[in-house]
Short mmCIF file of C-alpha atoms in Angstrom, two decimals:
data_model
loop_
_atom_site.label_atom_id
_atom_site.label_comp_id
_atom_site.label_asym_id
_atom_site.label_seq_id
_atom_site.Cartn_x
_atom_site.Cartn_y
_atom_site.Cartn_z
CA UNK A 1 -0.31 0.06 -0.25
CA UNK A 2 1.03 3.41 -0.62
CA UNK A 3 -0.05 6.02 1.55
CA UNK A 4 0.17 9.93 0.63
CA UNK A 5 -0.26 12.49 2.78
CA UNK A 6 -1.72 15.35 -0.01
CA UNK A 7 -4.40 12.81 -0.73
CA UNK A 8 -5.44 12.38 2.79
CA UNK A 9 -7.78 9.94 4.16
CA UNK A 10 -10.28 8.61 1.31
CA UNK A 11 -12.72 6.51 3.86
CA UNK A 12 -14.86 8.53 5.91
CA UNK A 13 -16.15 7.83 9.21
CA UNK A 14 -18.91 4.89 7.81
CA UNK A 15 -16.06 2.95 6.49
CA UNK A 16 -16.26 4.06 2.75
CA UNK A 17 -14.25 4.60 0.00
CA UNK A 18 -13.84 7.11 -3.29
CA UNK A 19 -11.72 5.63 -5.55
CA UNK A 20 -10.64 7.55 -8.74
CA UNK A 21 -9.65 5.76 -11.42
CA UNK A 22 -7.61 6.90 -14.38
CA UNK A 23 -6.45 4.64 -17.21
CA UNK A 24 -2.81 5.19 -18.99
CA UNK A 25 -2.26 5.04 -22.14
CA UNK A 26 1.00 4.16 -23.84
CA UNK A 27 3.16 7.50 -25.17
CA UNK A 28 5.72 10.12 -23.54
CA UNK A 29 7.18 9.59 -20.27
CA UNK A 30 5.21 10.98 -18.01
CA UNK A 31 7.79 12.88 -15.13
CA UNK A 32 5.17 13.65 -12.68
CA UNK A 33 4.28 9.93 -12.42
CA UNK A 34 8.19 9.46 -12.51
CA UNK A 35 8.50 10.62 -8.90
CA UNK A 36 5.21 8.31 -7.52
CA UNK A 37 6.48 6.03 -9.22
CA UNK A 38 10.09 6.49 -7.92
CA UNK A 39 7.87 5.75 -4.31
CA UNK A 40 6.18 2.18 -5.34
CA UNK A 41 6.29 -0.05 -2.89
CA UNK A 42 8.11 -3.50 -4.51
CA UNK A 43 6.08 -5.48 -3.07
CA UNK A 44 1.92 -6.27 -3.23
CA UNK A 45 2.85 -6.89 0.44
CA UNK A 46 4.92 -3.29 1.24
CA UNK A 47 3.95 0.10 2.72
CA UNK A 48 5.48 3.12 2.10
CA UNK A 49 4.72 6.03 3.21
CA UNK A 50 5.86 8.62 0.91
CA UNK A 51 7.20 12.23 2.12
CA UNK A 52 5.91 14.00 -0.98
CA UNK A 53 3.15 15.66 -1.22
CA UNK A 54 0.90 15.25 -4.46
CA UNK A 55 -1.32 17.62 -6.06
CA UNK A 56 -4.07 14.38 -6.70
CA UNK A 57 -5.64 16.88 -9.26
CA UNK A 58 -1.91 16.88 -11.30
CA UNK A 59 -2.43 13.37 -12.07
CA UNK A 60 -5.80 14.04 -13.84
CA UNK A 61 -6.68 13.76 -17.91
CA UNK A 62 -7.05 17.03 -18.99
CA UNK A 63 -10.78 16.10 -19.73
CA UNK A 64 -13.16 16.26 -17.14
CA UNK A 65 -15.64 13.42 -18.55
CA UNK A 66 -15.40 10.97 -15.88
CA UNK A 67 -18.35 7.87 -14.75
CA UNK A 68 -19.41 6.67 -11.17
CA UNK A 69 -20.83 3.97 -10.07
CA UNK A 70 -21.38 2.41 -6.12
CA UNK A 71 -19.03 -0.81 -6.15
CA UNK A 72 -16.90 -3.00 -3.85
CA UNK A 73 -13.15 -3.87 -3.71
CA UNK A 74 -11.28 -5.39 -5.94
CA UNK A 75 -9.48 -7.66 -3.56
CA UNK A 76 -11.18 -10.12 -1.58
CA UNK A 77 -13.07 -9.41 1.29
CA UNK A 78 -15.07 -7.59 -2.25
CA UNK A 79 -16.99 -5.09 -0.03
CA UNK A 80 -19.50 -3.41 -1.96
CA UNK A 81 -17.86 0.20 0.05
CA UNK A 82 -16.24 2.12 -2.37
CA UNK A 83 -17.43 5.49 -4.91
CA UNK A 84 -16.00 4.15 -7.99
CA UNK A 85 -15.24 7.82 -10.21
CA UNK A 86 -13.71 6.60 -13.57
CA UNK A 87 -11.93 9.08 -15.85
CA UNK A 88 -12.82 8.85 -19.40
CA UNK A 89 -9.94 9.64 -20.97
CA UNK A 90 -5.63 8.39 -20.53
CA UNK A 91 -3.37 10.17 -19.06
CA UNK A 92 0.13 9.25 -21.56
CA UNK A 93 2.91 7.30 -19.50
CA UNK A 94 6.06 5.45 -21.13
CA UNK A 95 5.50 1.56 -21.69
CA UNK A 96 8.40 0.99 -18.34
CA UNK A 97 5.94 3.05 -16.37
CA UNK A 98 2.73 0.91 -17.00
CA UNK A 99 4.77 -2.43 -16.71
CA UNK A 100 5.97 -0.89 -12.64
CA UNK A 101 2.07 -0.71 -11.95
CA UNK A 102 1.32 -4.12 -13.14
CA UNK A 103 5.01 -6.11 -12.04
CA UNK A 104 3.71 -4.24 -8.44
CA UNK A 105 -0.39 -4.61 -8.92
CA UNK A 106 -1.39 -8.76 -8.96
CA UNK A 107 -4.48 -9.99 -9.74
CA UNK A 108 -6.40 -6.71 -7.84
CA UNK A 109 -9.69 -7.21 -10.15
CA UNK A 110 -12.12 -9.79 -10.55
CA UNK A 111 -14.52 -10.81 -13.00
CA UNK A 112 -17.19 -8.64 -14.77
CA UNK A 113 -20.34 -8.22 -12.24
CA UNK A 114 -23.44 -7.73 -12.86
CA UNK A 115 -24.80 -4.27 -11.86
CA UNK A 116 -27.53 -5.86 -9.35
CA UNK A 117 -29.59 -2.36 -9.86
CA UNK A 118 -26.49 -0.04 -9.54
CA UNK A 119 -26.60 3.82 -11.38
CA UNK A 120 -23.20 4.48 -12.75
CA UNK A 121 -23.84 8.19 -14.14
CA UNK A 122 -22.54 9.84 -16.69
CA UNK A 123 -20.92 13.54 -15.58
#
């Protein structure tokens, strides 16, 4: 787990989480992303608290279009406590940067689930 002070605590009093999903598109190296990658834990079980602070908005794509829905954690116990915010437009990152995330995140997703009456909102 990577804890970043400027992101604050996304967990609310009720135990719910807000997660922003941003897709990567292969392209030029992303300097801001590289400064973040240098603090990634080396193994999935490692925890590292970054000394640097990051402005969350700096990571967001230029486009402001996004989707949001109530969902679950991607790993067991897959608790239904997440408000997902998924940006439509990807950010550019080099192949090495994309691989840095792939190498850290193993089996952190699960098969697509039925919507179970959830509403996906588009903004």
